[in-house]
Coordinates of C-alpha atoms in Angstrom, one line a residue:
Chain E
M57 CA 133.4 107.6 99.0
L58 CA 135.5 108.3 95.8
I59 CA 137.2 105.4 94.3
I60 CA 140.3 105.6 92.4
G61 CA 141.1 102.4 90.7
E62 CA 144.6 101.5 91.0
R63 CA 145.3 98.9 88.7
I64 CA 146.7 100.9 85.4
S65 CA 150.2 101.1 86.9
I66 CA 153.5 100.8 85.4
I67 CA 154.6 98.4 88.3
A68 CA 152.1 95.7 86.8
K69 CA 154.2 93.8 84.2
R70 CA 150.9 93.5 81.8
V71 CA 150.5 97.2 82.1
R72 CA 154.2 98.0 81.6
E73 CA 154.3 96.0 78.5
A74 CA 151.2 97.6 77.0
M75 CA 152.8 100.9 77.5
N76 CA 156.2 100.2 76.0
K77 CA 154.2 98.5 72.9
R78 CA 151.4 101.2 72.7
D79 CA 149.0 98.4 72.8
P80 CA 145.4 99.9 74.1
K81 CA 143.7 96.7 74.4
P82 CA 145.3 95.4 77.8
I83 CA 144.9 99.2 79.2
Q84 CA 141.1 99.8 78.2
E85 CA 140.2 96.3 79.3
L86 CA 141.7 97.3 82.6
A87 CA 139.9 100.6 82.6
Q88 CA 136.5 99.0 81.7
A89 CA 136.8 96.3 84.5
Q90 CA 137.4 99.0 87.3
W91 CA 134.8 101.3 86.2
K92 CA 132.2 98.5 86.0
A93 CA 133.5 97.4 89.5
G94 CA 132.4 100.7 90.8
A95 CA 135.4 103.2 90.0
H96 CA 134.5 106.9 89.8
M97 CA 138.2 107.6 88.6
I98 CA 141.2 105.8 87.0
E99 CA 144.9 106.2 88.1
A100 CA 147.5 106.3 85.4
N101 CA 150.8 105.7 86.8
I102 CA 153.5 106.1 84.7
G103 CA 156.4 105.9 86.9
P104 CA 159.3 108.7 86.8
A105 CA 158.8 108.4 82.8
E106 CA 162.0 110.7 82.5
E107 CA 162.1 109.8 78.7
G108 CA 159.0 110.5 76.3
G109 CA 156.8 111.2 79.5
E110 CA 154.7 113.2 77.7
D111 CA 153.8 111.2 74.6
L112 CA 153.5 108.4 77.0
I113 CA 150.8 110.2 79.3
Q114 CA 148.7 111.5 76.4
W115 CA 148.5 108.3 74.9
M116 CA 147.5 106.9 78.4
V117 CA 144.8 109.6 79.1
T118 CA 143.3 109.2 75.4
T119 CA 143.2 105.5 75.6
I120 CA 141.8 105.3 79.2
Q121 CA 139.2 107.7 78.3
G122 CA 138.5 106.0 75.0
A123 CA 137.2 103.1 76.9
V124 CA 135.4 105.0 80.1
P125 CA 133.6 108.1 80.6
I126 CA 135.6 108.9 83.7
P127 CA 138.3 111.2 84.9
I128 CA 142.0 110.3 85.3
C129 CA 144.2 110.5 88.4
L130 CA 147.7 111.6 86.4
D131 CA 150.5 109.9 88.4
T132 CA 154.3 110.8 87.9
T133 CA 156.9 113.1 89.1
N134 CA 157.5 114.5 85.5
Y135 CA 156.2 117.7 85.4
N136 CA 156.0 118.2 81.6
A137 CA 154.2 114.9 81.4
I138 CA 151.4 115.9 84.0
E139 CA 151.2 119.1 81.8
A140 CA 150.9 116.9 78.8
G141 CA 148.1 114.7 80.1
L142 CA 146.4 117.5 81.6
K143 CA 146.0 119.4 78.2
V144 CA 144.4 116.0 76.5
H145 CA 142.0 115.2 79.3
N146 CA 138.4 115.4 78.7
N147 CA 137.1 117.6 81.5
E148 CA 133.3 116.9 80.3
W149 CA 133.6 113.7 82.7
G150 CA 134.8 115.1 85.6
R151 CA 138.3 117.1 86.7
P152 CA 141.7 115.3 86.3
L153 CA 143.5 114.9 89.7
I154 CA 147.3 115.2 89.8
N155 CA 149.5 112.7 92.1
S156 CA 151.0 114.4 93.6
T157 CA 152.7 117.8 95.5
S158 CA 154.4 117.3 98.8
N159 CA 156.1 119.8 100.9
D160 CA 159.4 118.9 98.7
P161 CA 160.0 122.0 96.8
E162 CA 160.9 120.2 93.9
R163 CA 157.3 119.2 94.0
F164 CA 155.7 122.7 94.6
S165 CA 155.6 123.3 90.4
M166 CA 152.6 120.6 90.4
L167 CA 150.8 123.3 92.3
E168 CA 151.1 125.8 89.5
L169 CA 149.9 123.2 86.9
A170 CA 146.9 122.5 89.2
A171 CA 146.0 126.2 89.2
K172 CA 146.4 126.6 85.5
Y173 CA 144.5 123.5 84.3
N174 CA 142.0 123.8 86.9
S175 CA 143.0 120.3 88.2
Q176 CA 142.4 118.6 91.6
I177 CA 145.8 117.5 93.1
I178 CA 146.7 115.3 95.9
G179 CA 149.4 116.7 98.9
L180 CA 151.4 113.9 100.3
T181 CA 152.3 114.9 103.6
V182 CA 155.9 114.3 103.3
G183 CA 158.9 116.9 103.0
K184 CA 162.5 116.7 101.6
G185 CA 163.7 115.1 105.5
G186 CA 161.8 111.7 104.9
L187 CA 159.1 109.9 106.4
P188 CA 156.7 111.8 108.9
A189 CA 157.1 110.5 112.6
D190 CA 153.3 110.6 113.5
A191 CA 150.0 112.2 112.7
E192 CA 151.2 115.4 114.4
E193 CA 153.8 115.9 112.1
R194 CA 151.6 114.6 109.0
S195 CA 149.3 117.3 110.1
A196 CA 152.0 120.2 110.4
I197 CA 153.1 119.3 106.8
A198 CA 149.6 119.2 105.6
A199 CA 149.1 122.8 107.2
E200 CA 152.3 123.7 104.7
I201 CA 151.1 122.4 101.9
M202 CA 147.8 124.2 102.3
A203 CA 149.3 127.7 102.6
R204 CA 151.3 126.8 99.5
A205 CA 148.4 125.8 97.7
M206 CA 146.6 129.2 98.5
E207 CA 149.8 130.9 97.3
Y208 CA 149.7 129.4 94.0
G209 CA 145.9 129.7 93.8
V210 CA 144.6 126.3 94.2
P211 CA 141.3 126.5 96.2
L212 CA 141.7 124.1 99.2
E213 CA 138.5 122.4 98.2
D214 CA 140.6 121.1 95.2
L215 CA 143.5 119.8 97.6
F216 CA 143.4 115.9 98.9
L217 CA 145.6 115.5 101.9
D218 CA 147.4 112.3 101.8
P219 CA 149.2 110.8 105.4
L220 CA 150.9 108.4 103.3
V221 CA 149.9 104.6 104.3
L222 CA 153.0 102.6 105.2
Q223 CA 153.1 98.9 105.1
M224 CA 151.6 96.7 108.0
A225 CA 154.4 94.3 107.3
T226 CA 157.2 96.8 108.6
S227 CA 155.5 99.8 110.0
Q228 CA 152.7 98.7 112.1
D229 CA 152.5 101.8 114.5
H230 CA 152.0 103.9 111.4
A231 CA 148.7 102.1 110.7
L232 CA 146.8 104.2 113.7
K233 CA 148.9 107.1 112.9
V234 CA 147.2 107.5 109.5
I235 CA 143.9 107.2 110.9
K236 CA 144.4 109.9 113.3
A237 CA 146.0 112.1 110.6
I238 CA 142.8 111.7 108.4
R239 CA 140.9 113.0 111.3
M240 CA 143.2 115.7 111.9
F241 CA 143.5 116.9 108.2
Q242 CA 139.8 117.4 108.5
E243 CA 140.0 119.9 111.5
L244 CA 142.4 121.7 109.4
N245 CA 139.8 123.8 107.5
D246 CA 136.1 124.7 107.4
P247 CA 134.7 123.1 105.3
P248 CA 136.8 120.2 106.2
M249 CA 139.8 119.1 104.0
K250 CA 139.3 116.2 101.5
T251 CA 141.8 113.4 102.4
V252 CA 143.0 110.5 100.1
V253 CA 144.8 107.2 100.7
G254 CA 147.1 104.9 98.6
L255 CA 145.2 101.7 100.5
S256 CA 146.8 98.7 99.3
N257 CA 150.2 100.1 100.6
I258 CA 149.1 98.8 103.9
S259 CA 149.2 95.1 102.7
N260 CA 152.5 95.6 100.6
G261 CA 154.7 92.7 101.2
C262 CA 152.1 90.7 103.0
P263 CA 150.9 87.2 101.6
K264 CA 148.6 87.5 98.6
D265 CA 145.6 86.1 100.6
L266 CA 146.1 88.3 103.3
R267 CA 146.1 91.8 101.1
P268 CA 142.3 91.8 100.5
I269 CA 141.5 91.6 104.1
L270 CA 143.8 93.9 105.4
N271 CA 143.1 96.5 102.8
K272 CA 139.2 96.4 103.6
Y273 CA 139.2 96.7 107.3
Y274 CA 142.0 99.3 107.1
L275 CA 139.4 101.3 104.6
T276 CA 136.6 100.5 106.8
L277 CA 138.2 102.5 109.8
L278 CA 139.4 105.1 107.5
I279 CA 136.2 105.9 106.2
Y280 CA 134.6 106.0 109.6
E281 CA 137.0 108.9 110.4
G282 CA 135.9 110.6 107.3
L283 CA 138.3 109.5 104.2
T284 CA 136.9 111.2 100.9
A285 CA 138.8 109.2 98.7
A286 CA 141.0 105.9 98.1
I287 CA 143.3 104.8 95.2
A288 CA 142.7 101.0 95.4
D289 CA 141.4 97.9 93.5
P290 CA 137.3 98.6 93.0
H291 CA 137.0 94.9 92.8
E292 CA 138.0 94.7 96.5
V293 CA 136.6 97.6 98.2
T294 CA 133.4 98.9 96.2
E295 CA 131.3 96.5 98.5
T296 CA 133.1 97.7 101.9
A297 CA 132.5 101.4 100.7
K298 CA 128.8 100.6 99.9
T299 CA 128.1 98.9 103.2
I300 CA 129.7 101.6 105.1
D301 CA 127.6 104.3 103.5
V302 CA 124.6 102.4 104.5
I303 CA 125.8 101.7 108.0
M304 CA 126.4 105.7 108.4
G305 CA 123.0 106.2 106.8
K306 CA 124.6 108.0 103.8
T307 CA 122.5 105.7 101.5
L308 CA 119.0 104.1 102.3
Y309 CA 119.1 100.3 102.8
A310 CA 117.6 97.9 100.3
H311 CA 118.3 94.2 100.1
S312 CA 120.2 95.0 96.9
Y313 CA 121.9 97.9 97.9
L314 CA 125.4 96.3 96.7
E315 CA 124.0 96.1 92.9
M316 CA 123.0 99.7 92.9
Chain L
M204 CA 118.8 143.2 111.3
S205 CA 116.7 141.7 108.5
Y206 CA 115.5 138.3 109.0
V207 CA 117.1 135.7 106.3
V208 CA 114.9 132.7 105.8
P209 CA 117.3 129.7 106.1
K210 CA 117.6 127.5 102.9
E211 CA 118.3 123.9 102.5
T212 CA 120.1 122.8 99.1
Y213 CA 119.1 119.7 97.7
T214 CA 121.2 117.4 95.2
G215 CA 118.2 115.2 93.9
K216 CA 115.2 115.8 92.0
V217 CA 111.8 113.9 91.4
Y218 CA 111.3 112.6 88.0
T219 CA 109.1 114.3 85.9
L220 CA 106.1 111.9 84.7
Q221 CA 103.5 112.4 81.9
F222 CA 100.6 110.6 81.5
G223 CA 97.7 110.4 79.1
S224 CA 97.4 111.3 75.4
G225 CA 96.5 114.0 73.1
N226 CA 96.0 117.3 74.3
K227 CA 94.6 116.0 77.8
T228 CA 98.1 114.8 79.5
I229 CA 98.8 115.5 83.0
T230 CA 102.3 116.2 84.6
V231 CA 103.7 115.3 87.8
G232 CA 106.9 115.6 89.7
G233 CA 110.0 117.6 88.3
E234 CA 110.6 119.3 91.8
N235 CA 114.1 119.7 93.4
A236 CA 112.5 120.8 96.9
L237 CA 110.0 119.4 99.5
P238 CA 106.5 120.0 98.9
F239 CA 105.4 123.8 99.0
L240 CA 108.8 125.0 99.8
T241 CA 109.3 127.1 96.7
F242 CA 111.9 129.4 98.3
E243 CA 114.1 126.4 98.2
G244 CA 114.1 125.2 94.8
V245 CA 111.7 124.8 91.8
I246 CA 108.5 122.9 91.9
P247 CA 107.0 122.9 88.2
H248 CA 103.9 120.7 88.7
K249 CA 101.2 120.8 91.4
P250 CA 99.9 117.5 92.8
A251 CA 97.3 116.2 90.7
I252 CA 94.0 114.3 91.7
A253 CA 92.3 111.6 89.8
I254 CA 88.6 110.7 90.7
E255 CA 88.0 106.8 91.4
I256 CA 85.5 104.9 89.6
Q257 CA 84.6 101.3 89.7
D258 CA 83.8 98.4 87.0
T259 CA 80.9 97.5 89.1
T260 CA 78.1 99.1 91.4
P261 CA 79.7 100.3 94.4
A262 CA 77.6 98.2 96.6
D263 CA 80.7 98.4 99.5
W264 CA 80.8 102.1 99.5
P265 CA 79.3 104.1 102.5
E266 CA 75.7 105.3 101.3
T267 CA 76.2 108.9 101.4
L268 CA 79.1 108.3 98.8
Q269 CA 76.9 106.1 96.6
K270 CA 74.5 108.5 96.5
V271 CA 76.6 111.4 94.9
F272 CA 76.9 109.0 91.8
E273 CA 73.5 107.7 91.9
G274 CA 72.2 107.2 88.4
V275 CA 75.6 106.8 87.0
S276 CA 77.6 104.3 89.0
G277 CA 75.5 101.5 87.7
D278 CA 77.6 102.0 84.2
P279 CA 81.3 102.4 84.1
I280 CA 81.0 104.2 81.0
G281 CA 78.5 106.7 82.0
W282 CA 80.3 107.3 85.4
A283 CA 83.8 107.9 83.8
K284 CA 82.0 110.8 81.5
Y285 CA 80.3 111.8 84.4
C286 CA 83.2 112.2 86.2
Q287 CA 85.1 114.1 83.1
D288 CA 82.1 116.0 81.7
T289 CA 80.1 117.2 84.6
L290 CA 82.8 116.8 87.6
K291 CA 85.7 118.1 85.4
A292 CA 87.9 115.2 86.8
E293 CA 91.5 116.2 85.4
A294 CA 92.0 112.4 85.7
I295 CA 90.2 109.1 86.4
V296 CA 91.1 106.1 88.2
L297 CA 89.3 102.6 87.3
R298 CA 89.5 100.0 89.7
L299 CA 88.7 96.6 88.5
I300 CA 87.2 95.6 91.8
S301 CA 84.9 92.8 89.9
T302 CA 87.7 90.8 88.9
H303 CA 88.7 89.8 92.6
P304 CA 87.9 86.3 93.1
D305 CA 85.8 87.1 96.1
R306 CA 83.7 89.5 94.5
E307 CA 82.3 88.6 90.6
N308 CA 85.7 87.0 89.9
R309 CA 85.0 88.6 86.0
S310 CA 87.6 87.6 83.7
P311 CA 90.7 89.3 82.1
E312 CA 88.8 89.4 79.0
E313 CA 85.7 91.3 80.7
A314 CA 87.9 93.8 82.2
A315 CA 89.7 94.4 79.1
K316 CA 86.3 95.2 77.3
I317 CA 85.2 97.8 80.1
V318 CA 88.9 99.4 79.6
R319 CA 88.6 99.5 75.7
E320 CA 85.1 101.2 76.3
I321 CA 86.2 103.8 78.7
L322 CA 89.4 104.7 76.7
N323 CA 87.1 105.3 73.9
A324 CA 84.8 107.3 75.7
I325 CA 86.9 109.8 77.5
E326 CA 89.7 112.0 76.5
V327 CA 91.1 112.7 80.0
P328 CA 94.3 110.5 81.3
L329 CA 93.4 106.9 83.0
I330 CA 94.8 105.1 85.5
I331 CA 93.7 101.5 85.9
L332 CA 93.9 99.4 88.9
G333 CA 93.5 95.9 89.4
S334 CA 91.6 94.4 92.4
N335 CA 94.8 94.0 94.3
H336 CA 95.0 90.1 94.1
V337 CA 98.5 89.4 93.6
E338 CA 97.7 86.4 91.0
K339 CA 94.5 87.8 89.5
D340 CA 96.1 91.1 88.7
S341 CA 98.9 89.5 86.9
Q342 CA 96.4 88.1 84.4
V343 CA 93.8 91.1 84.6
L344 CA 96.8 93.9 84.1
V345 CA 98.2 91.9 81.3
S346 CA 94.9 91.7 79.2
V347 CA 94.2 95.4 80.1
A348 CA 97.8 96.7 79.2
E349 CA 97.3 95.5 75.7
V350 CA 94.2 97.3 75.0
A351 CA 95.7 100.7 76.7
K352 CA 98.6 100.6 74.3
G353 CA 99.1 104.1 72.7
K354 CA 97.1 106.0 75.3
N355 CA 100.0 106.3 77.7
S356 CA 97.8 105.2 80.7
V357 CA 99.0 104.2 84.1
I358 CA 98.5 100.5 85.4
G359 CA 99.0 99.0 88.8
K360 CA 99.7 97.8 91.3
A361 CA 102.8 95.9 90.5
Q362 CA 103.8 94.2 94.0
E363 CA 106.8 91.9 95.1
G364 CA 104.7 88.8 94.1
N365 CA 103.6 90.0 90.6
Y366 CA 105.9 92.6 89.2
K367 CA 107.5 91.2 86.9
T368 CA 104.4 90.1 84.7
I369 CA 102.9 93.6 85.2
A370 CA 106.0 95.3 84.6
A371 CA 106.6 93.4 81.3
A372 CA 103.1 93.9 80.2
A373 CA 103.2 98.1 80.7
M374 CA 106.7 97.9 79.2
A375 CA 105.6 96.3 76.0
N376 CA 102.7 98.7 75.5
D377 CA 104.6 101.6 76.8
L378 CA 102.3 102.7 80.0
K379 CA 103.5 104.0 83.3
L380 CA 103.5 101.5 86.1
I381 CA 102.4 101.8 90.0
A382 CA 104.9 100.1 92.3
M383 CA 103.4 99.4 95.5
S384 CA 104.9 98.2 98.7
E385 CA 103.7 97.7 102.4
L386 CA 104.3 101.0 104.3
D387 CA 108.2 100.0 104.1
I388 CA 110.7 102.2 102.7
N389 CA 113.4 99.7 102.3
L390 CA 111.0 97.3 100.4
C391 CA 109.8 100.4 98.6
K392 CA 113.4 100.9 97.4
Q393 CA 114.0 97.1 97.0
L394 CA 111.3 96.9 94.4
N395 CA 112.3 99.8 92.4
I396 CA 115.8 98.2 92.2
L397 CA 114.4 95.1 91.2
L398 CA 111.7 97.0 88.4
S399 CA 115.1 98.7 87.2
Q400 CA 116.9 95.5 87.1
L401 CA 114.0 93.9 84.7
G402 CA 114.9 96.7 82.6
F403 CA 111.8 99.0 83.3
D404 CA 112.7 102.7 83.0
K405 CA 112.8 104.3 86.5
E406 CA 111.3 107.5 85.0
K407 CA 108.1 105.5 84.4
I408 CA 107.2 104.4 87.7
L409 CA 105.0 105.9 90.2
T410 CA 105.7 104.9 93.9
D411 CA 102.7 103.8 96.2
P412 CA 104.1 103.3 99.4
M413 CA 100.8 102.4 100.6
C414 CA 98.3 104.7 102.0
S415 CA 96.1 104.7 105.2
A416 CA 93.3 106.9 106.7
L417 CA 93.5 109.7 109.5
G418 CA 93.3 107.7 113.0
Y419 CA 94.1 104.6 111.0
G420 CA 98.0 104.4 110.5
L421 CA 98.2 107.8 108.5
E422 CA 101.3 108.6 110.6
Y423 CA 103.2 105.7 109.1
T424 CA 102.1 106.4 105.4
Y425 CA 103.2 110.2 106.4
S426 CA 106.7 108.8 107.6
V427 CA 107.4 106.7 104.9
M428 CA 106.5 109.4 102.2
E429 CA 108.4 112.0 104.0
R430 CA 111.6 109.8 104.2
I431 CA 111.1 108.9 100.2
R432 CA 111.4 112.3 99.6
A433 CA 114.3 113.3 102.0
A434 CA 116.2 110.3 100.3
A435 CA 115.6 111.4 96.6
L436 CA 116.4 115.1 97.4
T437 CA 119.0 115.3 100.1
Q438 CA 120.8 112.0 99.3
N439 CA 119.9 112.0 95.4
D440 CA 118.9 108.3 95.5
P441 CA 117.5 107.5 92.1
T442 CA 115.5 104.7 93.2
M443 CA 113.5 107.0 95.3
Q444 CA 112.9 110.0 92.8
P445 CA 109.9 108.6 90.7
P446 CA 106.8 110.5 92.1
I447 CA 104.5 109.3 94.8
I448 CA 100.7 108.1 94.4
A449 CA 98.4 108.1 97.1
D450 CA 95.5 106.0 96.8
I451 CA 93.2 107.6 99.5
G452 CA 89.6 106.9 99.1
M453 CA 89.7 103.3 99.4
Y454 CA 91.2 103.7 102.8
V455 CA 88.9 106.4 104.2
W456 CA 85.7 105.3 102.8
K457 CA 85.7 102.3 105.1
I458 CA 86.2 103.3 108.1
K459 CA 83.9 104.0 111.3
E460 CA 84.1 107.6 111.2
T461 CA 82.9 107.9 107.6
V462 CA 80.2 104.9 107.7
A463 CA 78.8 105.3 111.1
S464 CA 75.0 106.8 110.8
E465 CA 74.0 109.9 112.7
Q466 CA 71.3 107.4 114.2
E467 CA 74.2 105.4 115.6
L468 CA 76.5 108.4 116.7
P469 CA 74.3 111.3 116.7
H470 CA 76.9 113.4 118.7
W471 CA 79.4 112.9 115.6
G472 CA 77.2 114.8 113.5
S473 CA 76.4 114.7 109.9
T474 CA 77.7 111.5 108.2
A475 CA 78.1 113.1 104.7
E476 CA 80.1 116.0 106.1
R477 CA 82.3 113.7 108.3
G478 CA 83.3 111.6 105.3
I479 CA 84.1 114.5 103.0
A480 CA 86.1 115.9 106.0
W481 CA 88.0 113.1 106.7
E482 CA 89.0 112.3 103.2
V483 CA 90.2 116.1 102.9
I484 CA 92.2 116.0 105.9
T485 CA 93.8 112.4 104.8
A486 CA 94.7 113.9 101.4
V487 CA 96.2 117.2 102.6
S488 CA 98.3 115.2 104.6
M489 CA 99.5 113.0 102.0
I490 CA 100.6 116.1 99.8
M491 CA 102.4 117.9 102.5
A492 CA 104.6 114.4 103.2
G493 CA 105.2 114.5 99.4
A494 CA 102.6 112.9 97.2
E495 CA 102.3 114.1 93.7
L496 CA 99.3 112.2 92.5
L497 CA 96.1 111.5 94.7
I498 CA 93.3 109.1 94.3
M499 CA 90.0 110.2 95.7
R500 CA 86.3 109.8 95.7
H501 CA 84.1 112.3 96.6
P502 CA 83.9 115.5 94.3
R503 CA 83.4 117.6 97.1
A504 CA 86.7 116.7 98.9
V505 CA 88.3 116.8 95.8
D506 CA 87.3 120.3 95.1
T507 CA 88.5 121.7 98.6
V508 CA 91.7 119.8 98.3
K509 CA 92.2 121.6 94.9
K510 CA 91.8 124.8 96.6
V511 CA 94.2 123.9 99.2
I512 CA 96.6 123.2 96.6
G513 CA 96.0 126.5 94.8
E514 CA 96.7 128.4 97.7
L515 CA 99.7 126.8 98.9
V516 CA 101.6 127.2 95.4

């Protein structure tokens, strides 16, 4: 399973300060730590970044890729910033991922960028009208995003459908609906559609010591249903992903499989 | 409607391994398809065969096999030259059986002396094996490795109980290493991981998953080799991508079918022919399962297997 390291986010105070001061050290340290812990891709979440977003994302991409030889998941709602980020991204280390488009007309233009820069893209299964009620509604939105992707010239294998994980503490009934959506998304195409989740949202608002527990067990069920990728803390989930690969026969067992 | 051959595509590839020096090197591995399935991928190198000699008179070999090497087998250097010059062996395996504590218990220094003399006498690549005694091998192979420095030879076998010392010796003298586990694919993978963690280059390993003779557990070896290749090619598992070596002769030439005389079992036919057939069938099974390098004893069996390989590629 593809692990996208989540820790470089404007929500974290240390990261926000580093972004403001353009101090590469904390960013590069986080990138390296996540890469060593098993991340295949690094998320760079700069928030809405309405002002100076282009400069900021370019600095982020080059700073991160100056420290680790892996691709970046670009996370902002700012169209110009995404384009600026894609321009400096080093595709030799893998193709970038745009986070995200959705069924909101304001976000369709992200598909245009994915097509233009040969980038992969996340399709968040929400529309303008608020949160989806169940797996079926997520699936219906997914089908619309897929149609839109084809219209914009984005191959379906470059689209990662995201069912939107909600908080256990406030929306417990959605936990199972999201798992069901992962199963349903794959049936929308042959070969099956790729899927992604923002994993930690499941434990958002929960006590700190509970969070890794909820994250890991939830991830186990999602992988079992065929999840392709997760935006998560690799320190937390690499062990889970490797173990599930062994249980599902995708990797050959050896006593040191976790060290591989 | 024309028939279309169904094709499998693989994500992994076996490492290419070269041993020997000068213009007499051997290269094995490098393929990205299952054995002989040339229509599914590239198989750049044929399986190779090394002929086995020992560092002492092979008194424990069956008479029909001893006879083949009569006159040369008392002297390891002469024996090695005979294999190279007369039998045209592409590689030679020297088994240091006399170092075993239950045999002559020769010292590491004595073993190193023989290895040095053989390396000076032959040009073809040499594979140097201990006596398969875990403690003694870790002394003998360390001495021998120093002598083989610069010759790009293969030494072995490193096992769970002695891999650290032997791998360190191979690394220090830039040699290739045989990693052996006992018919268990998970332990085979584990040993290759442990070697990598020591800093030993995966691309310098030959995997020996332990051989067996037809009728004596061949199907276990076959299955383990097959699964190693499947993991290497379909799961792209780097720990399973070193070429496989099959140590055939030692398992074949001790079983009843190759040893029992015609007087004892007249209805089984000629003892000599039986032994050769047994070694051939075992060897051909191993290359079908995925072995890239074979250790064999009888020259006629070697020639027959070469012919089979020639017809398959």
